[in-house]
Structure formats: structure tokens, C-alpha cells
Amino acid sequence: MKLFGRTAAPTRAPCCSSISKASARPLSVRVLGAAAPATMVEPASIAELSRAEQLGKDQDAVRATVKEYYGETLKTSNDLRTSACTACKAPPPAVRAALADVPTEVKEKFYGCGNPIPAGIEGLRVLDLGCGSGRDCYVAAKLVGEKGSVTGVDMTPAQLEVAISHADAYCRDKLGYGKSNMTFIQGEIEYLDRAGLEDSSFDLVISNCVINLSPDKARVLSECYRVLAPGGEMHFSDVYVDRRLPQSVRSHPVLLGECLAGALYNNDFIRLCRKVGFTDPRQLECEEIQIHDAELRDQVGEARFYSITYRLFKVPGQIEDLCEDYGQVAVYKGTIPGHSHAYDLDDHHRFVTNKPMLVCGNTASMVGESWLAPHFTIIGDRAVHYGQFDCSGPKTTTGGAASPSNSAGACGPGGACC
Ligand SMILES: C[S@@+](CC[C@H](N)C(=O)[O-])C[C@H]1O[C@@H](n2cnc3c(N)ncnc32)[C@H](O)[C@@H]1O
């Protein structure tokens, strides 16, 4: 193949993997200014899942339990009884550097389980779902720069008060901005519309250990799809489990607060993603969660829990349910800060700088038609179809743990389309 005036043999990429009346009261609100989701028959498991999600109570009761846990029970992350909410790997260097300037009180109330902030986000409009005391918002505020913006949504006033109290001084004194680029809104992540968030108004949705706590995860995902602009991405870390949990576990208040009882069976999560339009979820990192508390360990039995970071791209009309081969080649330019030599799109796509790589149509769209597009060159289009893309391939990252999707017999490393 003739590329860039030289003969190059592209490497072949392995393929992919009761409505609450509660408030959406704005505390410091700046209202920011979809293609048809994929249609599919609803599997019985989704309906089962929705029923199980009620935890034997109504949705308001679930939210009240969670609000009490994060607003009153926990004072700092030292009060947690499992490692589930803090099962993070070391953050990447840019995040570590940014954390040095984040106020101590904000960091002490951090209950995340992963690293949901991707590199290269300068200028983006970021939404943090369940921002808590705001640690990830503060980091993102620095990484997006003064022209970018960060909006945090959370339903627990005690958490938001911490986030709001330091925001102006942090942006002015630590970041040197003329005014804060952060906005915090009290609201429920299932009802971003009530929080005043408009269609297609964000480039990136992040979230850290929150969606497991929601009694209506399908609604959370569909709201994310709605508020993302075309080419936007939902990049988030959360807790998943390798089986559907029994009601006795799902209704346990401490296990709920600790982000375990509400964890989705990974395959059900993938089904939900497809249902709302995120047709090809890509797994980036996976870490098994250890439950050291003997009583809680006994409650969950054989179930194994994982902190997983997923990437869900909104490229309307372009992401298919299976990976297809159109002979397209993607070349990473080496331009994402901190990734001059290579870039991991997910756990099985490592793009080496300037090295042409054959990719499926989905991957070509994810890197070529999303916010990542300035960093990639795509050669070819979908004019000719060469059949299904070969989905086999090694993982590129060394997460160690076998994730629930890997063991679930999905067709590829990411457990999604391939
Ligand atoms: C485990 S903490 C994580 C907080 C933050 N992302 C962090 O990393 O520190 C979960 C947070 O999600 C919020 N939350 C849970 N369910 C929510 C919902 N349905 N709507 C809005 N916020 C919610 C809680 O108030 C809490 O602050």
C-alpha cells in the first residue's frame, strides 16, 4: 500500500470489543447550550434488570439512601468499608500534576473508582455526572484550559457545597483564570433535562463511580447520549459485576452505598448501551475490587466486582453492532499531550505514532469523526465493504484482571461488538 510517498504495510488492528420529584435546583447555574438510537428488540433481561433495580423500594428511596450515605455517613474516604469506591490505579501524570493544586477538602471527599479523564481535552465542554465534592471537575478545569468548561451535577448538597466553596479561588489563584470555568448544579443524573442541560451541549461526559448508584441506569445513559454533541464521548469509570446479583444483595444499604449492590452485570450494561445508541462500548481499563470486610464479603458470595473504565462514542449513524471491514487505515499523529509515542483507544487498540493501522469502520469513526479527529488521519471511506472485520487480537493494556466481559464469551477483548 502506498502511503505518504512510501510503501508501508499497515498493521492490522484487532477489532472492538417512579420519577422523583426531587430537585434539580441550580446552585450556580450557567445553562449550556441525536441521531436516532439503534433500534433493537428489548431482551427479557432488560426488563428483569429494571425490576431488580427497584431494590424492593421506589426510586426515591434508593436516592435517599445514597444521599444519606454520601451526605452524612461518610465524612472522608477513610470511612469507606470496602475499596470499591477507591479502587483506582495511579492516575496518569497530567492528572497527578493537576491534583497537586486541588484543595485538600475536595480531595478528602473523593470516592471515585477509576481515572475517567482522557488526555488531550483542551477546549472541550465537559460534564461530570455525580461530581461529588468535585475532584475530577477541578482536574478537568485545568486540563480543558480557560476556554473549556466543566459542569458538575450531583444530588447531594453536602458534597456540592465543598465543590462550590473552593471553585472561584482555585480557578483564580491556582489556574490564573479571569473567572471560574466550573459550574455546579444540584440535580439527578437521570434528569439532566430538569437540570437545564440542553441537547448536544457537551463534548465529553465523565463520571467516577456513580452510575451504579442510580435506580434508573437506562435513563442515565440515554440522557448522556442526548446531551453529547455528535462526535462526543462518554468516558467513565464504574463498578460492574460478573453476574446478576440476588435481591438480598441489591437491597443491602451498605453494599448500595459502597457502590457494590447497584453494580450492573457487565453484559447487561452492554445491552443497555446498545439500546440507547452507544452501539459499540469500548473497555479501556479493568481492575478487580477486593472486599476485605468479612461480613460484606459473605453477603456477596461468589460474585466478583470490577472497576472498569468504558468509552462510549456518539457518532450518529456510523457505529455498527458488529465490526465491519471497509479497508480503512487510521494513523495517529502523536499529538495528544503525554502520548507522543502511542495512544490507547481502548484495551486492544494501541496506535503507534505515524504507524498506519487497518481498522474496522467503527474504530475509524471513533477516531476520525469524534473529538479525537484532529489527532488522526483516516485513509479510505466506506465505499467498498470487504466483509466482517477480524475481531481477534491481544489486549494492549496490562490490567491484570480478567474482566467480566472477557469471561462472558463476547466476541472480542472489549466484549462489545468484538
Ligand atoms: C461514590 S460517590 C463519587 C463522587 C465523585 N464522582 C468522586 O469521584 O468523588 C457518588 C456520588 O454520586 C452522587 N449520586 C449518586 N446517585 C446520584 C443520582 N441519581 N443523581 C445525582 N447524583 C447522584 C452522590 O451524591 C455522590 O456524591
Coordinates of C-alpha atoms and ligand atoms in Angstrom, one line a residue:
M1 CA 0.0 0.0 0.0
K2 CA 1.3 3.4 -1.0
L3 CA 1.1 5.8 1.9
F4 CA 2.7 9.2 2.4
G5 CA 5.1 8.6 -0.5
R6 CA 6.5 5.4 0.9
T7 CA 5.5 1.8 0.8
A8 CA 4.0 0.8 4.2
A9 CA 2.5 -2.4 5.4
P10 CA -0.2 -1.4 7.8
T11 CA -0.5 -3.4 11.0
R12 CA -3.9 -4.9 11.3
A13 CA -5.9 -3.8 14.3
P14 CA -7.7 -6.3 16.4
C15 CA -11.3 -5.2 16.3
C16 CA -13.5 -3.9 19.1
S17 CA -14.8 -5.2 21.5
S18 CA -41.3 6.4 39.8
I19 CA -39.9 9.6 38.6
S20 CA -38.5 11.5 41.5
K21 CA -40.0 14.9 42.4
A22 CA -36.6 15.7 43.9
S23 CA -34.9 18.9 43.0
A24 CA -32.8 19.9 40.1
R25 CA -32.2 23.1 42.0
P26 CA -29.4 25.1 40.4
L27 CA -26.8 26.3 42.9
S28 CA -24.6 28.2 40.4
V29 CA -26.2 27.6 37.1
R30 CA -25.0 28.5 33.7
V31 CA -27.2 26.8 31.2
L32 CA -25.2 25.5 28.4
G33 CA -26.2 25.5 25.1
A34 CA -29.2 12.7 18.3
A35 CA -29.4 10.8 15.8
A36 CA -32.0 8.1 16.2
P37 CA -30.7 5.5 18.6
A38 CA -30.1 2.0 17.3
T39 CA -33.3 0.0 17.3
M40 CA -33.4 -3.4 18.7
V41 CA -35.8 -5.8 20.3
E42 CA -35.6 -5.4 24.1
P43 CA -34.2 -8.6 25.6
A44 CA -36.1 -10.0 28.6
S45 CA -33.1 -9.4 30.7
I46 CA -33.5 -5.6 30.4
A47 CA -37.0 -5.8 31.8
E48 CA -35.7 -8.1 34.6
L49 CA -33.0 -5.6 35.2
S50 CA -35.3 -2.7 35.6
R51 CA -37.4 -4.6 38.1
A52 CA -34.3 -5.7 40.1
E53 CA -33.1 -2.1 40.1
Q54 CA -36.0 -1.1 42.3
L55 CA -34.2 -2.7 45.2
G56 CA -37.5 -3.6 46.6
K57 CA -38.2 0.1 47.2
D58 CA -39.1 3.0 45.0
Q59 CA -36.5 5.1 43.2
D60 CA -36.8 8.0 45.7
A61 CA -35.9 5.6 48.5
V62 CA -32.8 4.5 46.7
R63 CA -31.7 8.0 46.1
A64 CA -32.5 8.9 49.8
T65 CA -30.2 6.0 51.0
V66 CA -27.4 7.2 48.7
K67 CA -27.8 10.8 49.6
E68 CA -27.6 9.9 53.3
Y69 CA -24.5 7.8 52.8
Y70 CA -22.6 10.5 50.9
G71 CA -24.0 13.5 52.7
E72 CA -23.9 12.2 56.3
T73 CA -22.5 8.8 56.9
L74 CA -19.2 9.3 55.1
K75 CA -17.0 12.2 56.2
T76 CA -14.0 11.3 54.2
S77 CA -12.8 8.3 52.1
N78 CA -11.3 6.8 55.2
D79 CA -14.8 6.0 56.4
L80 CA -15.4 3.6 53.5
R81 CA -15.9 -0.1 54.4
T82 CA -14.7 -1.6 51.0
S83 CA -12.2 -0.5 48.4
A84 CA -14.9 -0.3 45.8
C85 CA -15.2 3.4 45.7
T86 CA -11.4 4.0 45.7
A87 CA -10.1 1.1 43.6
C88 CA -8.2 3.4 41.3
K89 CA -4.9 2.8 39.6
A90 CA -2.4 5.6 39.8
P91 CA -3.7 8.5 37.7
P92 CA -1.8 9.5 34.6
P93 CA 1.0 12.1 35.0
A94 CA -1.0 15.1 33.8
V95 CA -3.8 14.3 36.3
R96 CA -1.3 13.7 39.1
A97 CA 0.3 17.1 38.4
A98 CA -3.1 18.8 38.3
L99 CA -4.1 17.1 41.6
A100 CA -1.3 18.9 43.4
D101 CA -3.2 22.1 43.2
V102 CA -6.6 20.7 44.2
P103 CA -7.8 21.8 47.7
T104 CA -7.4 19.2 50.4
E105 CA -11.0 19.2 51.4
V106 CA -12.1 18.4 47.9
K107 CA -9.6 15.5 47.7
E108 CA -10.6 14.1 51.1
K109 CA -14.1 13.5 49.9
F110 CA -13.1 11.8 46.7
Y111 CA -15.0 8.5 46.3
G112 CA -14.1 7.6 42.7
C113 CA -13.0 4.2 41.4
G114 CA -11.0 5.0 38.3
N115 CA -9.5 7.6 36.0
P116 CA -12.2 8.9 33.8
I117 CA -10.4 12.0 32.4
P118 CA -8.9 11.3 29.0
A119 CA -5.8 13.2 27.7
G120 CA -6.0 16.0 25.2
I121 CA -9.2 17.6 26.3
E122 CA -8.2 21.3 25.9
G123 CA -11.1 23.5 24.9
L124 CA -13.8 20.8 25.5
R125 CA -17.1 21.2 27.2
V126 CA -17.1 18.6 30.0
L127 CA -19.9 17.3 32.1
D128 CA -19.2 15.3 35.3
L129 CA -22.1 13.1 36.4
G130 CA -22.2 12.7 40.2
C131 CA -19.3 15.0 40.7
G132 CA -19.4 14.8 44.5
S133 CA -17.0 17.2 46.1
G134 CA -15.6 17.9 42.7
R135 CA -12.2 16.4 42.5
D136 CA -12.4 15.4 38.8
C137 CA -14.0 18.7 37.9
Y138 CA -11.1 20.6 39.4
V139 CA -8.6 18.4 37.5
A140 CA -10.6 18.8 34.3
A141 CA -10.9 22.6 34.8
K142 CA -7.2 22.8 34.5
L143 CA -6.9 20.3 31.6
V144 CA -9.6 22.0 29.4
G145 CA -8.0 25.4 29.9
E146 CA -9.7 28.7 30.3
K147 CA -11.6 28.4 27.0
G148 CA -13.1 25.0 28.0
S149 CA -15.8 24.5 30.6
V150 CA -16.7 21.9 33.3
T151 CA -20.2 21.3 34.7
G152 CA -20.7 19.1 37.7
V153 CA -24.1 17.6 38.6
D154 CA -24.8 15.9 41.9
M155 CA -27.9 15.4 44.1
T156 CA -26.2 15.6 47.5
P157 CA -26.0 19.2 48.8
A158 CA -23.2 18.4 51.3
Q159 CA -20.9 17.2 48.6
L160 CA -21.7 20.1 46.2
E161 CA -21.1 22.7 48.9
V162 CA -17.5 21.6 49.2
A163 CA -17.1 21.7 45.4
I164 CA -18.6 25.2 45.1
S165 CA -16.8 26.7 48.1
H166 CA -13.3 26.4 46.6
A167 CA -14.0 26.9 42.9
D168 CA -13.5 30.6 42.4
A169 CA -10.3 30.8 44.5
Y170 CA -8.9 27.7 42.8
C171 CA -9.5 29.0 39.2
R172 CA -8.3 32.5 40.0
D173 CA -5.3 31.7 42.3
K174 CA -4.1 28.3 41.1
L175 CA -5.1 28.3 37.5
G176 CA -4.7 32.1 36.8
Y177 CA -8.1 32.3 35.1
G178 CA -10.1 35.5 34.8
K179 CA -13.1 33.7 36.1
S180 CA -14.1 30.2 37.1
N181 CA -14.8 27.8 34.2
M182 CA -16.6 25.4 36.6
T183 CA -20.4 25.3 37.2
F184 CA -22.0 23.0 39.8
I185 CA -25.7 22.0 39.6
Q186 CA -27.8 20.2 42.2
G187 CA -29.8 17.6 40.2
E188 CA -30.3 14.0 39.4
I189 CA -28.3 12.4 36.7
E190 CA -31.4 10.6 35.3
Y191 CA -33.0 14.0 34.7
L192 CA -30.3 16.2 33.1
D193 CA -33.2 17.9 31.3
R194 CA -34.6 19.2 34.6
A195 CA -31.2 20.4 35.4
G196 CA -31.4 22.6 32.3
L197 CA -28.8 20.7 30.2
E198 CA -29.6 21.0 26.5
D199 CA -29.3 18.5 23.7
S200 CA -25.8 18.2 22.2
S201 CA -24.2 20.7 24.6
F202 CA -21.2 18.7 25.8
D203 CA -18.2 17.2 24.1
L204 CA -17.2 14.9 26.9
V205 CA -19.2 13.3 29.7
I206 CA -17.1 11.9 32.6
S207 CA -18.3 10.1 35.7
N208 CA -16.5 8.3 38.5
C209 CA -18.2 5.5 40.5
V210 CA -21.7 6.9 40.3
I211 CA -24.0 5.2 37.7
N212 CA -24.0 2.0 39.8
L213 CA -25.9 4.1 42.4
S214 CA -28.6 5.1 40.0
P215 CA -32.0 3.3 40.2
D216 CA -32.6 4.0 36.5
K217 CA -29.4 3.4 34.6
A218 CA -31.0 3.2 31.3
R219 CA -32.3 6.7 31.7
V220 CA -28.9 8.0 32.8
L221 CA -27.3 6.5 29.6
S222 CA -30.0 7.9 27.3
E223 CA -29.6 11.4 28.9
C224 CA -25.9 11.2 28.3
Y225 CA -26.5 10.3 24.7
R226 CA -28.9 13.3 24.4
V227 CA -26.6 15.9 25.9
L228 CA -23.5 14.8 24.0
A229 CA -22.8 16.6 20.7
P230 CA -22.2 14.4 17.7
G231 CA -18.5 13.3 17.9
G232 CA -18.7 13.5 21.7
E233 CA -17.7 10.8 24.1
M234 CA -18.9 9.4 27.5
H235 CA -15.7 8.3 29.3
F236 CA -16.3 7.0 32.7
S237 CA -15.3 4.6 35.5
D238 CA -17.8 2.5 37.4
V239 CA -18.3 -0.8 39.2
Y240 CA -19.5 -3.9 37.4
V241 CA -20.1 -7.5 38.5
D242 CA -19.7 -10.9 36.8
R243 CA -23.4 -12.0 37.4
R244 CA -26.8 -10.6 38.2
L245 CA -27.0 -10.1 41.9
P246 CA -29.8 -11.5 44.1
Q247 CA -32.3 -9.2 45.7
S248 CA -30.7 -9.8 49.1
V249 CA -27.5 -8.1 47.9
R250 CA -29.2 -5.5 45.8
S251 CA -31.2 -4.2 48.8
H252 CA -28.4 -4.1 51.3
P253 CA -27.9 -0.4 52.2
V254 CA -24.2 -0.5 53.0
L255 CA -23.4 -2.5 49.8
L256 CA -25.5 0.0 47.9
G257 CA -23.7 3.0 49.4
E258 CA -20.3 1.3 48.8
C259 CA -21.1 1.0 45.1
L260 CA -21.5 -2.8 45.0
A261 CA -25.2 -3.6 45.3
G262 CA -26.1 -1.5 42.4
A263 CA -23.3 -2.7 40.1
L264 CA -24.6 -4.0 36.8
Y265 CA -23.8 -7.4 35.4
N266 CA -21.4 -6.4 32.6
N267 CA -23.3 -8.0 29.8
D268 CA -26.5 -6.2 30.9
F269 CA -24.5 -2.9 30.8
I270 CA -23.5 -3.6 27.2
R271 CA -27.2 -4.4 26.3
L272 CA -28.2 -1.1 27.8
C273 CA -25.5 0.8 25.9
R274 CA -26.7 -0.6 22.6
K275 CA -30.3 0.1 23.5
V276 CA -29.7 3.9 23.9
G277 CA -27.4 4.3 20.8
F278 CA -23.9 3.7 22.2
T279 CA -23.6 0.6 20.0
D280 CA -20.0 -0.4 20.5
P281 CA -18.8 0.2 24.1
R282 CA -15.0 0.1 24.4
Q283 CA -13.3 -1.0 27.6
L284 CA -10.2 0.8 28.5
E285 CA -9.1 -0.3 32.0
C286 CA -10.3 -3.0 34.3
E287 CA -9.3 -3.6 38.0
E288 CA -10.8 -6.2 40.3
I289 CA -12.2 -4.9 43.5
Q290 CA -11.3 -6.5 46.8
I291 CA -13.8 -6.7 49.6
H292 CA -11.9 -7.1 52.8
D293 CA -14.8 -6.7 55.2
A294 CA -15.7 -10.3 56.1
E295 CA -19.4 -9.6 56.7
L296 CA -19.8 -7.8 53.3
R297 CA -17.8 -10.5 51.6
D298 CA -20.1 -13.1 52.9
Q299 CA -23.1 -11.2 51.7
V300 CA -21.9 -11.1 48.1
G301 CA -20.8 -14.7 48.0
E302 CA -19.0 -15.8 44.8
A303 CA -19.7 -12.5 42.9
R304 CA -16.6 -10.7 41.6
F305 CA -16.6 -7.0 41.2
Y306 CA -14.6 -4.8 38.8
S307 CA -13.8 -1.2 38.4
I308 CA -14.0 -0.6 34.6
T309 CA -13.4 2.5 32.5
Y310 CA -15.5 2.5 29.4
R311 CA -15.5 4.7 26.3
L312 CA -18.8 5.3 24.6
F313 CA -18.7 7.4 21.4
K314 CA -21.6 9.2 19.9
V315 CA -21.1 9.2 16.1
P316 CA -24.7 9.1 14.9
G317 CA -25.3 6.6 12.1
Q318 CA -21.7 5.4 12.0
I319 CA -21.3 2.9 14.8
E320 CA -22.5 -0.6 13.8
D321 CA -23.4 -3.5 16.0
L322 CA -20.6 -5.6 14.5
C323 CA -17.2 -4.5 13.3
E324 CA -17.1 -4.4 9.5
D325 CA -14.1 -4.2 7.2
Y326 CA -14.0 -1.3 4.7
G327 CA -10.2 -1.4 4.2
Q328 CA -9.8 1.8 6.2
V329 CA -6.5 2.8 7.8
A330 CA -6.0 5.1 10.8
V331 CA -2.7 6.9 11.5
Y332 CA -2.2 8.5 14.9
K333 CA -0.2 11.8 14.6
G334 CA 1.4 11.7 18.1
T335 CA -0.2 15.0 19.0
I336 CA -2.2 14.1 22.2
P337 CA -0.3 15.6 25.2
G338 CA 1.5 12.9 27.1
H339 CA 1.1 10.4 24.3
S340 CA 3.7 11.4 21.8
H341 CA 4.8 7.7 21.0
A342 CA 1.5 5.8 21.1
Y343 CA -2.2 6.2 22.1
D344 CA -4.5 3.5 23.6
L345 CA -8.0 4.0 22.3
D346 CA -9.1 1.0 24.4
D347 CA -7.7 -2.2 25.8
H348 CA -7.0 -3.6 22.4
H349 CA -6.2 -0.7 20.1
R350 CA -2.8 0.8 20.6
F351 CA -2.0 3.3 17.9
V352 CA 1.8 3.8 17.5
T353 CA 2.6 7.3 16.3
N354 CA 2.7 7.5 12.5
K355 CA 2.2 3.8 12.0
P356 CA -0.7 3.0 9.7
M357 CA -3.1 0.5 11.2
L358 CA -6.0 -1.3 9.4
V359 CA -9.2 -0.6 11.5
C360 CA -12.8 -1.5 11.3
G361 CA -15.4 1.1 10.3
N362 CA -16.4 1.7 13.9
T363 CA -12.9 2.4 15.0
A364 CA -12.3 4.6 12.0
S365 CA -15.4 6.7 13.0
M366 CA -14.4 6.8 16.7
V367 CA -11.0 8.3 16.0
G368 CA -11.8 10.1 12.7
E369 CA -15.2 11.6 13.4
S370 CA -15.1 12.4 17.1
W371 CA -13.3 15.0 19.2
L372 CA -10.2 12.9 18.6
A373 CA -10.3 13.6 14.9
P374 CA -7.6 16.3 14.9
H375 CA -5.1 13.7 16.1
F376 CA -5.7 11.1 13.5
T377 CA -5.6 10.7 9.7
I378 CA -8.1 8.3 8.2
I379 CA -7.3 6.8 4.8
G380 CA -10.3 5.4 2.9
D381 CA -14.0 5.5 3.4
R382 CA -16.9 3.0 3.5
A383 CA -17.4 2.9 -0.3
V384 CA -16.4 -0.8 -0.5
H385 CA -17.2 -3.4 2.1
Y386 CA -14.8 -6.4 2.5
G387 CA -16.8 -8.4 5.0
Q388 CA -16.7 -8.6 8.7
F389 CA -13.6 -7.4 10.4
D390 CA -11.4 -9.9 12.2
C391 CA -12.1 -9.4 15.8
S392 CA -9.3 -11.4 17.3
G393 CA -6.4 -9.7 18.9
P394 CA -4.4 -9.2 22.1
K395 CA -5.2 -6.6 24.7
T396 CA -2.9 -3.6 24.6
T397 CA -3.0 -2.7 28.3
T398 CA -2.0 -4.8 31.3
G399 CA -4.9 -4.5 33.5
G400 CA -4.2 -8.0 35.0
A401 CA -7.8 -8.9 36.0
A402 CA -9.9 -10.8 33.6
S403 CA -12.9 -8.6 33.2
P404 CA -16.5 -9.9 33.3
S405 CA -16.8 -9.2 29.6
N406 CA -13.7 -11.2 28.8
S407 CA -15.1 -14.2 30.6
A408 CA -18.6 -13.8 29.3
G409 CA -17.9 -15.1 25.9
A410 CA -18.3 -11.9 24.0
C411 CA -16.6 -11.9 20.7
G412 CA -13.5 -9.8 21.4
P413 CA -11.4 -8.3 24.1
G414 CA -13.7 -5.4 24.8
G415 CA -16.7 -7.7 25.0
A416 CA -18.9 -5.4 22.9
C417 CA -19.1 -5.7 19.1
C418 CA -15.8 -7.6 19.1
Ligands
LIG1 C1 -19.2 7.3 45.0 S1 -19.5 9.0 45.0 C2 -18.5 9.6 43.7 C3 -18.3 11.1 43.8 C4 -17.3 11.7 42.8 N1 -17.6 11.2 41.4 C5 -15.9 11.3 43.2 O1 -15.3 10.6 42.4 O2 -15.5 11.6 44.3 C6 -21.1 9.0 44.3 C7 -21.7 10.4 44.1 O3 -22.8 10.3 43.2 C8 -23.9 11.1 43.7 N2 -25.1 10.4 43.1 C9 -25.5 9.2 43.3 N3 -26.6 8.9 42.6 C10 -27.0 10.1 42.0 C11 -28.1 10.4 41.2 N4 -29.0 9.6 40.9 N5 -28.1 11.7 40.8 C12 -27.2 12.6 41.1 N6 -26.1 12.3 41.9 C13 -26.0 11.1 42.4 C14 -23.8 11.0 45.2 O4 -24.4 12.1 45.7 C15 -22.3 11.0 45.4 O5 -21.8 12.4 45.5

